[in-house]
Coordinates of N, CA, C and O in Angstrom, one line a residue:
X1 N 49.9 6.7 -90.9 CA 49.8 8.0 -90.2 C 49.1 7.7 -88.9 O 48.3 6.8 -88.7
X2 N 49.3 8.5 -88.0 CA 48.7 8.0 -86.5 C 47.6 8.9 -85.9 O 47.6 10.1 -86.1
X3 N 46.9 8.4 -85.4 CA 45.6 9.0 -85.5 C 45.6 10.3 -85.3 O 44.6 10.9 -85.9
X4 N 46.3 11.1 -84.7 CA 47.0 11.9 -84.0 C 47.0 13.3 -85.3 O 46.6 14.4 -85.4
X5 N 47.6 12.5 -86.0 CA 48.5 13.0 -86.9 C 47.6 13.1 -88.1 O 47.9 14.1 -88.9
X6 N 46.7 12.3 -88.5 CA 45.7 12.7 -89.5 C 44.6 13.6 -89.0 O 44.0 14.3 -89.8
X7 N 44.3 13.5 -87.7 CA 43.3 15.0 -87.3 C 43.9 16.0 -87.2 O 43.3 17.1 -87.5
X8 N 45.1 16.1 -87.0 CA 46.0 17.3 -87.2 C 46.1 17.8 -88.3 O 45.5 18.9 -88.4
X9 N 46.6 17.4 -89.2 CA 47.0 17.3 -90.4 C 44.9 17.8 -91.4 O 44.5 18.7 -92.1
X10 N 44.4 17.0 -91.0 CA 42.8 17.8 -91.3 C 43.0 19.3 -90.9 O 43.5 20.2 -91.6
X11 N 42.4 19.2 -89.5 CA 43.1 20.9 -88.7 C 43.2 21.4 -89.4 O 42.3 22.0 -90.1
X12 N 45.0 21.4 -89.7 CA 45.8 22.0 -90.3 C 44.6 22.6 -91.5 O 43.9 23.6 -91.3
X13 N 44.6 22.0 -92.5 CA 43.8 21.9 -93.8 C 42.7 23.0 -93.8 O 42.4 23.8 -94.7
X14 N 42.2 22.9 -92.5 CA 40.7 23.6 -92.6 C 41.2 25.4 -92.3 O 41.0 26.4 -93.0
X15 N 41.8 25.2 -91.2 CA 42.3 26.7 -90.7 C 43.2 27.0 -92.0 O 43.3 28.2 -92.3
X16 N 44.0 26.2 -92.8 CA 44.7 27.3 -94.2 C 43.4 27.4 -94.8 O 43.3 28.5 -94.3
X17 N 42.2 27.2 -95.6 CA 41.0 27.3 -96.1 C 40.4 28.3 -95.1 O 39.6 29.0 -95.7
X18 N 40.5 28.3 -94.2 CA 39.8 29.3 -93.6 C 38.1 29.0 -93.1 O 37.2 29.7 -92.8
X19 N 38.3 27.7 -93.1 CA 37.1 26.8 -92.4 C 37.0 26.8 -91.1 O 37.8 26.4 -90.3
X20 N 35.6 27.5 -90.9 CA 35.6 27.2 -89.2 C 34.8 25.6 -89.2 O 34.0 25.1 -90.1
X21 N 35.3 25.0 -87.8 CA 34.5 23.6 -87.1 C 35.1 23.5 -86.2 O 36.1 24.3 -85.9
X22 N 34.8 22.5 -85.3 CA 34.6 22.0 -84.1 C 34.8 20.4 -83.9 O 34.6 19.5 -84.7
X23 N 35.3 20.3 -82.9 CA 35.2 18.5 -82.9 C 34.6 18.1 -82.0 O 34.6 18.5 -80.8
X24 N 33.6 16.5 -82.6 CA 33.0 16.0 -81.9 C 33.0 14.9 -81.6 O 33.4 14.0 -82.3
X25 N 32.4 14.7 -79.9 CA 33.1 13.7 -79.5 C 32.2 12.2 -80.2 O 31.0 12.3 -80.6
X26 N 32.9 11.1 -80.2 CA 32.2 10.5 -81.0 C 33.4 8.8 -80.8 O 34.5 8.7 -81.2
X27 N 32.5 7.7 -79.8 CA 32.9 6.6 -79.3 C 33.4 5.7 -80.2 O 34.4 5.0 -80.1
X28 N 32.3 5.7 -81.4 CA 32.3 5.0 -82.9 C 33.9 5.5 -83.8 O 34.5 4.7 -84.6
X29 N 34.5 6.8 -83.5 CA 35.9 7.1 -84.2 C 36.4 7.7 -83.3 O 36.0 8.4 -82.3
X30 N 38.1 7.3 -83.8 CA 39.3 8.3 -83.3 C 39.7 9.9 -83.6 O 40.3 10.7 -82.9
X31 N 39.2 10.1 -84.6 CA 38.5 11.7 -84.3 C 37.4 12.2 -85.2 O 37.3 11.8 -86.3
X32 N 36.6 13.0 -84.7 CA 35.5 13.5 -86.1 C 35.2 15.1 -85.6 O 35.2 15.5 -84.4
X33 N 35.0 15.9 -86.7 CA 35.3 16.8 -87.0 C 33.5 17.6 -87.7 O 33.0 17.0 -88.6
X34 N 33.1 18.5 -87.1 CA 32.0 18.9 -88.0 C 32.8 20.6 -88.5 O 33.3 21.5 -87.8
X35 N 32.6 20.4 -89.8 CA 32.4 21.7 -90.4 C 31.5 22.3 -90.8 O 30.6 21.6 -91.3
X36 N 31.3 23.4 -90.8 CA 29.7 24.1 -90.4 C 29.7 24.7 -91.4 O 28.5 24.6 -91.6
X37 N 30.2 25.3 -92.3 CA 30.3 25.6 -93.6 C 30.9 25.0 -94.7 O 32.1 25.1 -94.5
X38 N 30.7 24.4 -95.9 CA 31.6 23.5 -96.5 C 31.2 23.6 -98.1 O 30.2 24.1 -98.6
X39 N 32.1 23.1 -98.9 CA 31.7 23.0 -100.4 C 30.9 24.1 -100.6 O 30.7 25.0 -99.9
X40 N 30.1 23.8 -102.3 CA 29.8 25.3 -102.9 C 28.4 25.5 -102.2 O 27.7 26.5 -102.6
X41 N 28.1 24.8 -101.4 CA 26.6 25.1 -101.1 C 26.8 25.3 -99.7 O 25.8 25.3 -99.0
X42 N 28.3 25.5 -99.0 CA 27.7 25.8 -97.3 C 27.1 25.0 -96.5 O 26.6 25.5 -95.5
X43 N 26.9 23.9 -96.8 CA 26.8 22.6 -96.1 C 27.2 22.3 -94.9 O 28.4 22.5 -95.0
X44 N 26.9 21.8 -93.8 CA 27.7 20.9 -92.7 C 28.2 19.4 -93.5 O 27.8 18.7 -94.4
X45 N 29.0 19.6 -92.9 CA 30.1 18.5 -93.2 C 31.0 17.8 -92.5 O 32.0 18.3 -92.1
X46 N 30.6 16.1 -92.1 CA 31.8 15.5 -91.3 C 33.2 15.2 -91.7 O 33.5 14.7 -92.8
X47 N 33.8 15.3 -91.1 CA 35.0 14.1 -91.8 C 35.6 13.3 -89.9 O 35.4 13.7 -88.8
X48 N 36.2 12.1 -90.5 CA 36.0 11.4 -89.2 C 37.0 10.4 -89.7 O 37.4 10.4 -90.8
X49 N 37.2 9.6 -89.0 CA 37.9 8.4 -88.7 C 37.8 7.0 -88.2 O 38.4 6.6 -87.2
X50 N 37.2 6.3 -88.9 CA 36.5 5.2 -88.0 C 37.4 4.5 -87.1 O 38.5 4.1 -87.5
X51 N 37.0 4.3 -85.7 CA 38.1 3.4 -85.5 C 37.9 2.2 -85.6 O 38.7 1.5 -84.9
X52 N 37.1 1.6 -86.3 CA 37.6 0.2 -86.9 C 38.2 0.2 -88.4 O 38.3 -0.8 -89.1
X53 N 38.5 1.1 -88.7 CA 39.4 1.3 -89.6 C 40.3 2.4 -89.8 O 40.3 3.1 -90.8
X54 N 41.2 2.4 -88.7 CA 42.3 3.5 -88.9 C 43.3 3.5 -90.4 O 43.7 2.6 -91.1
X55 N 43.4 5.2 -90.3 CA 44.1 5.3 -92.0 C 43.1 5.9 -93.1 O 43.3 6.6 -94.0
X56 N 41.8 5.2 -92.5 CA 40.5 5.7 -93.6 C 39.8 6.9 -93.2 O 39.5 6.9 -92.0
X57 N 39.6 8.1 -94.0 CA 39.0 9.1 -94.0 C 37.9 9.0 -94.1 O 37.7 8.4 -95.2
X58 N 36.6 9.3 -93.6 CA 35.4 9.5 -94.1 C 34.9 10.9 -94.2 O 35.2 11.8 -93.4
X59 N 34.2 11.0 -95.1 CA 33.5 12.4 -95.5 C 32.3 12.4 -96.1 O 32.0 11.8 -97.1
X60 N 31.3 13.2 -95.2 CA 30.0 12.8 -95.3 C 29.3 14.5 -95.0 O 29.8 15.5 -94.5
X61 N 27.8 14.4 -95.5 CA 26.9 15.5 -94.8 C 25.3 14.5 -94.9 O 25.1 13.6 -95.8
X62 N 24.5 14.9 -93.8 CA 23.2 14.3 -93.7 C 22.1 15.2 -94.3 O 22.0 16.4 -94.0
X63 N 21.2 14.6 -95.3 CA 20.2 15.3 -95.4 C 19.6 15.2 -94.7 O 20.1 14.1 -94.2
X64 N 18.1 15.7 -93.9 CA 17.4 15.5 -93.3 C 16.2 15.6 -94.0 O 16.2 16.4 -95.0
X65 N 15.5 15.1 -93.8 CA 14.1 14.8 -94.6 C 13.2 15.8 -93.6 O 13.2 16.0 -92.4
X66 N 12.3 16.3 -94.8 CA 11.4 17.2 -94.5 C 10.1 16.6 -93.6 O 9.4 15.8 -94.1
X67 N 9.9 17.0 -92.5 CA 8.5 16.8 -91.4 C 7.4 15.9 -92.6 O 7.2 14.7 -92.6
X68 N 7.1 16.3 -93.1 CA 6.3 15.4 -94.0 C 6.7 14.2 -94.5 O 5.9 13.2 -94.7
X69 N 8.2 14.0 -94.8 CA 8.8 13.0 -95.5 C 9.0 11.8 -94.5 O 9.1 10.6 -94.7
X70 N 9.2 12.4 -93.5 CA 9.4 12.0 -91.4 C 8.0 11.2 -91.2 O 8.2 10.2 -90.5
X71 N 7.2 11.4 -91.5 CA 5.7 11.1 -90.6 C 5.6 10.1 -91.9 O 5.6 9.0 -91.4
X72 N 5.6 10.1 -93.4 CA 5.4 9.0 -94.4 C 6.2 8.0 -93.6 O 5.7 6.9 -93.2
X73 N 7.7 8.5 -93.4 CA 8.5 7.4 -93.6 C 8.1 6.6 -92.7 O 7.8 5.5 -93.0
X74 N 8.1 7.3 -90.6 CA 7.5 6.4 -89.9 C 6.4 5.6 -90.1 O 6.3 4.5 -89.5
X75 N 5.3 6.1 -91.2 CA 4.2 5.1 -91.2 C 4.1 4.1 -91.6 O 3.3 3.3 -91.3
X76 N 5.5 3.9 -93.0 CA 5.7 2.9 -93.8 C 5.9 1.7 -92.8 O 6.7 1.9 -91.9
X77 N 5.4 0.4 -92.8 CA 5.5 -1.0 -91.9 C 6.9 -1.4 -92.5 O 7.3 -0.6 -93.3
X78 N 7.7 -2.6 -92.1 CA 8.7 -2.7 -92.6 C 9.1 -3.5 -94.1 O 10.3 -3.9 -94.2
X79 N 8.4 -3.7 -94.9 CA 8.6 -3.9 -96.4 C 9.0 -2.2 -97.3 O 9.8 -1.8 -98.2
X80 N 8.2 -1.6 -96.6 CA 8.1 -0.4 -97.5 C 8.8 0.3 -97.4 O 9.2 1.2 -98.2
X81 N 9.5 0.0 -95.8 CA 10.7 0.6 -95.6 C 12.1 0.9 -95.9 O 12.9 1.8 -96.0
X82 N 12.0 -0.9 -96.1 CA 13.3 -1.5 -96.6 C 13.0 -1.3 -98.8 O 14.0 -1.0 -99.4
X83 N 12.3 -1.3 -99.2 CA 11.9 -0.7 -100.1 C 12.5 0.8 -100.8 O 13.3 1.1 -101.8
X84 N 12.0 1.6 -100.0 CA 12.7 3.4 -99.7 C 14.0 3.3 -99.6 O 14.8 4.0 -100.3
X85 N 14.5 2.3 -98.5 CA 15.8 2.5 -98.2 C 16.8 1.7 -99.6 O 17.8 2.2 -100.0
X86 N 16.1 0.6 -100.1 CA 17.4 0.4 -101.3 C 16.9 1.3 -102.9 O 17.6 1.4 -103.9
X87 N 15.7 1.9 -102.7 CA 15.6 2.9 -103.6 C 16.6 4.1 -103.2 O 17.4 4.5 -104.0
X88 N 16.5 4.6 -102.2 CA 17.7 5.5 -101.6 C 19.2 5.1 -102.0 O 20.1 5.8 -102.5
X89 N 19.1 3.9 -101.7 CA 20.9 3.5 -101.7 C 21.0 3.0 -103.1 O 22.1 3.2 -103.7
X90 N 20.3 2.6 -103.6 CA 20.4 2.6 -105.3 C 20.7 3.8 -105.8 O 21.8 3.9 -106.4
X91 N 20.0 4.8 -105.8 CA 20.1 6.4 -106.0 C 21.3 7.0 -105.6 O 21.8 7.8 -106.4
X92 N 21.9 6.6 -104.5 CA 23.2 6.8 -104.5 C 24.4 6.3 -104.2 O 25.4 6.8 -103.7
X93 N 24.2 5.0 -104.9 CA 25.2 4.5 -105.6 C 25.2 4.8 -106.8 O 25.9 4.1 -107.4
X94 N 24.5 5.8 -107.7 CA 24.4 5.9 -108.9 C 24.8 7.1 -108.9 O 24.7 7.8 -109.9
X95 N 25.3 7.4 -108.0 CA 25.8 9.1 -108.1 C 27.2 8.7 -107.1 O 27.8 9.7 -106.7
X96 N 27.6 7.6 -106.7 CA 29.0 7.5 -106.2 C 28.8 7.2 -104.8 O 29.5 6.4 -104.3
X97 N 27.9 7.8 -104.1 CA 28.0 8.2 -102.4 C 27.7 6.4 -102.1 O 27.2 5.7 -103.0
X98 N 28.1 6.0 -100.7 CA 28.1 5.5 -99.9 C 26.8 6.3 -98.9 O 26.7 7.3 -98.3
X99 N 26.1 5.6 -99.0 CA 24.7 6.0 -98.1 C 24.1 5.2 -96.8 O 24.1 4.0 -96.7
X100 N 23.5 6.0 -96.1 CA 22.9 5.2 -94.7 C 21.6 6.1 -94.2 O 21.5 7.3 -94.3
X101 N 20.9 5.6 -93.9 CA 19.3 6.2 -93.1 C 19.4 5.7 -91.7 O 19.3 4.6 -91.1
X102 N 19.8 7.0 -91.1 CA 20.1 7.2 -89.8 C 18.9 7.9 -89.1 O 18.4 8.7 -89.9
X103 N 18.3 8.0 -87.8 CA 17.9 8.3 -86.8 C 18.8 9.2 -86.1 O 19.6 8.6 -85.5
X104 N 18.8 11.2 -85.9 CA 19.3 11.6 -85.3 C 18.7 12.7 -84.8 O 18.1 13.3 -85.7
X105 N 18.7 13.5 -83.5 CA 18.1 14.5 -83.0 C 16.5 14.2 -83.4 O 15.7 15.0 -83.9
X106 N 16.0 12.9 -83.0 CA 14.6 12.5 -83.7 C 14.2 13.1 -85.1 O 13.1 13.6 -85.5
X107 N 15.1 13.0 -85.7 CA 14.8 13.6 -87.4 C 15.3 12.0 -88.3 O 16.2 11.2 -87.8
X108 N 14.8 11.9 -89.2 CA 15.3 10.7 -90.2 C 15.9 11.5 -91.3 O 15.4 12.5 -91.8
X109 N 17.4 10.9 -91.5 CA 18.1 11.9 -92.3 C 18.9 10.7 -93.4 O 18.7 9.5 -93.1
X110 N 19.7 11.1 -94.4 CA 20.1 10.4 -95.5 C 21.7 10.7 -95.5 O 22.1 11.9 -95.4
X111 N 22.6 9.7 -95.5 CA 23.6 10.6 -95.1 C 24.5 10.1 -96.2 O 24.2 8.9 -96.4
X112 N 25.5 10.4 -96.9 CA 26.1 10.1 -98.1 C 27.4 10.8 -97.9 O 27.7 12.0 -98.0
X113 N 28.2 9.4 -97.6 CA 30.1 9.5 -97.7 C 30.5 9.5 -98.7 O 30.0 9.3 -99.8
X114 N 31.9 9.9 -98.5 CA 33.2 9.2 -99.6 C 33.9 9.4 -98.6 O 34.1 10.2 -97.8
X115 N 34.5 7.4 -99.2 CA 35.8 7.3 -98.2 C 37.5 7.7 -99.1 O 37.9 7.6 -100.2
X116 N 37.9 8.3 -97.9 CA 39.2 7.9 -98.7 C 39.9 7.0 -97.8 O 40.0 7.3 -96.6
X117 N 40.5 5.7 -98.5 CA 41.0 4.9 -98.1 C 42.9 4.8 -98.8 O 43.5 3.7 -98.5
X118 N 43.3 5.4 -99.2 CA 44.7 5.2 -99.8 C 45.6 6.4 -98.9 O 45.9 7.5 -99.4
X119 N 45.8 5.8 -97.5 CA 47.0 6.4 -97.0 C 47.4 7.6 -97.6 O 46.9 8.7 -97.4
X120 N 48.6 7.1 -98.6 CA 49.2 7.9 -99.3 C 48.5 8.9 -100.1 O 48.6 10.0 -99.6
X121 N 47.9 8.9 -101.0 CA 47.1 10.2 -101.0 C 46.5 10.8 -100.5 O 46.0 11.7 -101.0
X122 N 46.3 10.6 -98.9 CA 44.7 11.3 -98.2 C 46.2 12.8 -98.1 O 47.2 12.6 -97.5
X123 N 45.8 13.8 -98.8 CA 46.1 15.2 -98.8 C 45.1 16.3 -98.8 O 43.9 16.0 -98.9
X124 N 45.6 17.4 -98.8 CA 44.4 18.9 -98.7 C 43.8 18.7 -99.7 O 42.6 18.6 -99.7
X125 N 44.8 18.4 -101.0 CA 43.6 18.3 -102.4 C 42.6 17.1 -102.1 O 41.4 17.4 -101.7
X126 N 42.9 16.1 -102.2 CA 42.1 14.9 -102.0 C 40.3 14.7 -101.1 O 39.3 14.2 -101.3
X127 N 41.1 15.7 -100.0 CA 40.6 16.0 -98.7 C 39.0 16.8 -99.4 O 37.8 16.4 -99.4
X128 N 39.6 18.2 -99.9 CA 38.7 19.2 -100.3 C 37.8 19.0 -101.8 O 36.7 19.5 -102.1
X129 N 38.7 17.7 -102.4 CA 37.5 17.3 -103.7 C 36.5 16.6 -103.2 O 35.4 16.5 -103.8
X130 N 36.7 16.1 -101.9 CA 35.9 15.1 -101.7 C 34.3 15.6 -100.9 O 33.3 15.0 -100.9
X131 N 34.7 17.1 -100.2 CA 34.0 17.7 -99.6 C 33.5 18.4 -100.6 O 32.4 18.7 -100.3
X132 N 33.8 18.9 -101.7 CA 33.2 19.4 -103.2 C 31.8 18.2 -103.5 O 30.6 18.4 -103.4
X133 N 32.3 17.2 -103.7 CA 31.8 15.9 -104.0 C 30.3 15.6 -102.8 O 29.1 15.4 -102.9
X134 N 31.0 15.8 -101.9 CA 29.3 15.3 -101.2 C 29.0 16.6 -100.6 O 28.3 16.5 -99.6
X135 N 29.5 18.3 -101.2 CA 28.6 19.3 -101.1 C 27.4 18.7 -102.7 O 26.2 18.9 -102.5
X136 N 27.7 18.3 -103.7 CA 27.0 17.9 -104.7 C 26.5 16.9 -104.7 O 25.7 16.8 -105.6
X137 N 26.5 15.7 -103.9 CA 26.0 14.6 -103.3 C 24.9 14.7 -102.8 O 23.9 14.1 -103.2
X138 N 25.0 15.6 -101.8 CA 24.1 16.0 -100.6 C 23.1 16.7 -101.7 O 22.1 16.1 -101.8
X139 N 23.2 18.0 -102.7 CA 22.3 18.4 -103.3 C 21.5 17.6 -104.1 O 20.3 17.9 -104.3
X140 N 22.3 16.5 -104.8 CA 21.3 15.7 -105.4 C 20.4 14.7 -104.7 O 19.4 14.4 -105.1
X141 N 20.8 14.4 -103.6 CA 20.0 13.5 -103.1 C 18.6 14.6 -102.3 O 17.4 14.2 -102.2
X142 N 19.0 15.8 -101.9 CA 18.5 16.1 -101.4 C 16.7 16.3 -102.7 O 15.6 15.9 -102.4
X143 N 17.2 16.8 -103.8 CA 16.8 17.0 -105.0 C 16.1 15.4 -105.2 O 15.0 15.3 -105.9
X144 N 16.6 14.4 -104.8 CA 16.0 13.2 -105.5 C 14.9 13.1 -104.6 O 13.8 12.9 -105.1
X145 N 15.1 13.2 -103.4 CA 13.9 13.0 -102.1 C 12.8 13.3 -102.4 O 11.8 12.6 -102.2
X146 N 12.8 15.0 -103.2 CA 11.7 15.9 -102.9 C 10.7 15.3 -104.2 O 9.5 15.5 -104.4
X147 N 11.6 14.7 -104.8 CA 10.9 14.6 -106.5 C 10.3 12.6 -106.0 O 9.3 12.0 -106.4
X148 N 11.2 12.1 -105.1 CA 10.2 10.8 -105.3 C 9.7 10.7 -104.1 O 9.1 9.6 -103.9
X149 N 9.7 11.5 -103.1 CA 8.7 10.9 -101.7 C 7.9 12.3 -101.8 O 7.0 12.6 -101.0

């Protein structure tokens, strides 16, 4: 499918659902996409395209950690950090997500994908379980944060 043609074909998908978003510009992929309302919780929601890997869908939302959770995390030196971070990524690999601790808008946020990688199935269904999936992603992790930091 050509790059072209899989953001389209997204589009497409969102406007029959009746999804509003926007696209953003973004050097790292060939196209990405925020949805501003999404899954059962109303979530922001990316989906994107890396371009070092065209064909692959990603689908993701960031939690953002709470001002208090921000000021721990900066204080931690770097053992404690890397620490948090594979307690994080352990946590959600245990719940499926693909996870990263990102720096954005000066906030530290948690951010948890699913890729889809099989061509041939990336469809509306495929597309929309997946955005189900890390609207419930996003809740649990969000839920694991509050309970261990």
């Amino acid at each position: 499918m050509s790059q072209s043609r899989m953001r389209d074909n997204v589009e497409r998908w969102l406007i029959h659902e009746g999804l509003s978003f926007e696209e953003v510009k973004s050097k790292e992929n060939l196209f990405q996409i925020l949805i501003k309302h999404a899954g059962q919780s109303g979530i922001p929601i990316e989906v994107f395209e890396p371009s070092a890997q065209p064909g692959i869908i990603v689908i993701g939302a960031k939690v953002v950690m709470k001002n208090n959770q921000i000021a721990r995390y900066l204080g931690f030196n770097e053992d404690e950090k890397e620490q948090f971070e594979k307690k994080v990524s352990d946590y959600c690999y245990s719940i499926q997500a693909i996870s990263k601790i990102i720096t954005e808008d000066g906030k530290q946020k948690v951010g948890v994908y699913v890729v889809l990688d099989d061509k041939e199935n990336i469809n509306q269904q495929t597309v929309f379980d997946a955005m189900d999936k890390v609207s419930e992603m996003y809740d649990k992790t969000s839920r694991f944060l509050m309970k261990t930091f």
